[in-house]
């Protein structure tokens, strides 16, 4: 079965029309550096300091 460009375009447009974003932005920060299992971050006041075995330094 071969689809034409028009059929593919129509299928994509239908999918996009039904798209509903469920992601919500709650807090934004910046990773300043990462190395040897230590990350220096800025702007994430509620982050846990031992998340995923990575030591975090709050800048």
PDB file of N, CA and C in Angstrom, residues 11-46:
ATOM      1  N   UNK A  11      -3.634  13.010   7.231  1.00  0.00           N
ATOM      2  CA  UNK A  11      -3.547  12.212   8.451  1.00  0.00           C
ATOM      3  C   UNK A  11      -2.818  12.985   9.550  1.00  0.00           C
ATOM      4  N   UNK A  12      -1.736  13.666   9.198  1.00  0.00           N
ATOM      5  CA  UNK A  12      -0.989  14.452  10.182  1.00  0.00           C
ATOM      6  C   UNK A  12      -1.814  15.630  10.696  1.00  0.00           C
ATOM      7  N   UNK A  13      -2.517  16.299   9.790  1.00  0.00           N
ATOM      8  CA  UNK A  13      -3.367  17.420  10.203  1.00  0.00           C
ATOM      9  C   UNK A  13      -4.460  16.961  11.158  1.00  0.00           C
ATOM     10  N   UNK A  14      -5.050  15.808  10.897  1.00  0.00           N
ATOM     11  CA  UNK A  14      -6.087  15.272  11.782  1.00  0.00           C
ATOM     12  C   UNK A  14      -5.527  14.965  13.173  1.00  0.00           C
ATOM     13  N   UNK A  15      -4.323  14.407  13.205  1.00  0.00           N
ATOM     14  CA  UNK A  15      -3.681  14.096  14.493  1.00  0.00           C
ATOM     15  C   UNK A  15      -3.373  15.375  15.263  1.00  0.00           C
ATOM     16  N   UNK A  16      -2.873  16.394  14.565  1.00  0.00           N
ATOM     17  CA  UNK A  16      -2.520  17.655  15.215  1.00  0.00           C
ATOM     18  C   UNK A  16      -3.761  18.352  15.754  1.00  0.00           C
ATOM     19  N   UNK A  17      -4.863  18.318  15.018  1.00  0.00           N
ATOM     20  CA  UNK A  17      -6.108  18.950  15.468  1.00  0.00           C
ATOM     21  C   UNK A  17      -6.584  18.345  16.779  1.00  0.00           C
ATOM     22  N   UNK A  18      -6.383  17.059  16.961  1.00  0.00           N
ATOM     23  CA  UNK A  18      -6.835  16.380  18.169  1.00  0.00           C
ATOM     24  C   UNK A  18      -5.828  16.397  19.303  1.00  0.00           C
ATOM     25  N   UNK A  19      -4.677  17.044  19.082  1.00  0.00           N
ATOM     26  CA  UNK A  19      -3.627  17.059  20.101  1.00  0.00           C
ATOM     27  C   UNK A  19      -4.025  17.933  21.274  1.00  0.00           C
ATOM     28  N   UNK A  20      -3.819  17.410  22.461  1.00  0.00           N
ATOM     29  CA  UNK A  20      -4.098  18.167  23.679  1.00  0.00           C
ATOM     30  C   UNK A  20      -2.873  18.086  24.579  1.00  0.00           C
ATOM     31  N   UNK A  21      -2.279  19.218  24.840  1.00  0.00           N
ATOM     32  CA  UNK A  21      -1.086  19.261  25.684  1.00  0.00           C
ATOM     33  C   UNK A  21      -1.483  19.064  27.141  1.00  0.00           C
ATOM     34  N   UNK A  22      -0.834  18.115  27.795  1.00  0.00           N
ATOM     35  CA  UNK A  22      -1.118  17.858  29.199  1.00  0.00           C
ATOM     36  C   UNK A  22       0.049  18.291  30.081  1.00  0.00           C
ATOM     37  N   UNK A  23       1.133  18.735  29.478  1.00  0.00           N
ATOM     38  CA  UNK A  23       2.298  19.168  30.244  1.00  0.00           C
ATOM     39  C   UNK A  23       2.031  20.526  30.865  1.00  0.00           C
ATOM     40  N   UNK A  24       2.499  20.679  32.088  1.00  0.00           N
ATOM     41  CA  UNK A  24       2.351  21.945  32.785  1.00  0.00           C
ATOM     42  C   UNK A  24       3.711  22.366  33.325  1.00  0.00           C
ATOM     43  N   UNK A  25       4.060  23.602  33.098  1.00  0.00           N
ATOM     44  CA  UNK A  25       5.308  24.150  33.589  1.00  0.00           C
ATOM     45  C   UNK A  25       5.121  24.560  35.039  1.00  0.00           C
ATOM     46  N   UNK A  26       5.959  24.043  35.915  1.00  0.00           N
ATOM     47  CA  UNK A  26       5.799  24.390  37.314  1.00  0.00           C
ATOM     48  C   UNK A  26       6.990  25.162  37.865  1.00  0.00           C
ATOM     49  N   UNK A  27       8.179  24.909  37.354  1.00  0.00           N
ATOM     50  CA  UNK A  27       9.353  25.601  37.845  1.00  0.00           C
ATOM     51  C   UNK A  27      10.454  25.510  36.798  1.00  0.00           C
ATOM     52  N   UNK A  28      11.213  26.582  36.651  1.00  0.00           N
ATOM     53  CA  UNK A  28      12.263  26.632  35.639  1.00  0.00           C
ATOM     54  C   UNK A  28      13.589  26.930  36.317  1.00  0.00           C
ATOM     55  N   UNK A  29      14.623  26.243  35.879  1.00  0.00           N
ATOM     56  CA  UNK A  29      15.962  26.491  36.402  1.00  0.00           C
ATOM     57  C   UNK A  29      16.977  26.306  35.300  1.00  0.00           C
ATOM     58  N   UNK A  30      18.225  26.433  35.656  1.00  0.00           N
ATOM     59  CA  UNK A  30      19.292  26.328  34.672  1.00  0.00           C
ATOM     60  C   UNK A  30      20.422  25.481  35.236  1.00  0.00           C
ATOM     61  N   UNK A  31      20.915  24.543  34.435  1.00  0.00           N
ATOM     62  CA  UNK A  31      22.069  23.743  34.823  1.00  0.00           C
ATOM     63  C   UNK A  31      23.298  24.536  34.411  1.00  0.00           C
ATOM     64  N   UNK A  32      24.117  24.906  35.395  1.00  0.00           N
ATOM     65  CA  UNK A  32      25.303  25.706  35.113  1.00  0.00           C
ATOM     66  C   UNK A  32      26.489  24.853  34.720  1.00  0.00           C
ATOM     67  N   UNK A  33      26.628  23.687  35.348  1.00  0.00           N
ATOM     68  CA  UNK A  33      27.724  22.779  34.996  1.00  0.00           C
ATOM     69  C   UNK A  33      27.415  21.378  35.501  1.00  0.00           C
ATOM     70  N   UNK A  34      28.012  20.383  34.850  1.00  0.00           N
ATOM     71  CA  UNK A  34      27.868  18.982  35.247  1.00  0.00           C
ATOM     72  C   UNK A  34      29.213  18.312  35.072  1.00  0.00           C
ATOM     73  N   UNK A  35      29.646  17.550  36.075  1.00  0.00           N
ATOM     74  CA  UNK A  35      30.900  16.818  35.953  1.00  0.00           C
ATOM     75  C   UNK A  35      31.155  15.984  37.188  1.00  0.00           C
ATOM     76  N   UNK A  36      31.710  14.801  37.026  1.00  0.00           N
ATOM     77  CA  UNK A  36      32.059  13.893  38.123  1.00  0.00           C
ATOM     78  C   UNK A  36      30.909  13.646  39.090  1.00  0.00           C
ATOM     79  N   UNK A  37      29.684  13.546  38.577  1.00  0.00           N
ATOM     80  CA  UNK A  37      28.528  13.251  39.406  1.00  0.00           C
ATOM     81  C   UNK A  37      28.012  14.442  40.195  1.00  0.00           C
ATOM     82  N   UNK A  38      28.489  15.639  39.881  1.00  0.00           N
ATOM     83  CA  UNK A  38      28.037  16.845  40.575  1.00  0.00           C
ATOM     84  C   UNK A  38      27.459  17.814  39.547  1.00  0.00           C
ATOM     85  N   UNK A  39      26.266  18.323  39.836  1.00  0.00           N
ATOM     86  CA  UNK A  39      25.640  19.313  38.959  1.00  0.00           C
ATOM     87  C   UNK A  39      25.468  20.605  39.744  1.00  0.00           C
ATOM     88  N   UNK A  40      25.835  21.714  39.126  1.00  0.00           N
ATOM     89  CA  UNK A  40      25.597  23.021  39.711  1.00  0.00           C
ATOM     90  C   UNK A  40      24.398  23.614  38.993  1.00  0.00           C
ATOM     91  N   UNK A  41      23.364  23.944  39.772  1.00  0.00           N
ATOM     92  CA  UNK A  41      22.128  24.431  39.171  1.00  0.00           C
ATOM     93  C   UNK A  41      21.736  25.765  39.777  1.00  0.00           C
ATOM     94  N   UNK A  42      20.900  26.502  39.059  1.00  0.00           N
ATOM     95  CA  UNK A  42      20.412  27.803  39.521  1.00  0.00           C
ATOM     96  C   UNK A  42      18.910  27.886  39.260  1.00  0.00           C
ATOM     97  N   UNK A  43      18.151  28.351  40.233  1.00  0.00           N
ATOM     98  CA  UNK A  43      16.745  28.633  40.021  1.00  0.00           C
ATOM     99  C   UNK A  43      15.767  27.534  40.386  1.00  0.00           C
ATOM    100  N   UNK A  44      16.222  26.438  40.941  1.00  0.00           N
ATOM    101  CA  UNK A  44      15.314  25.353  41.341  1.00  0.00           C
ATOM    102  C   UNK A  44      15.360  25.201  42.857  1.00  0.00           C
ATOM    103  N   UNK A  45      14.594  26.019  43.541  1.00  0.00           N
ATOM    104  CA  UNK A  45      14.658  26.044  45.005  1.00  0.00           C
ATOM    105  C   UNK A  45      14.086  24.793  45.662  1.00  0.00           C
ATOM    106  N   UNK A  46      13.219  24.048  44.977  1.00  0.00           N
ATOM    107  CA  UNK A  46      12.579  22.886  45.598  1.00  0.00           C
ATOM    108  C   UNK A  46      13.201  21.550  45.199  1.00  0.00           C
TER     109      UNK A  46
END
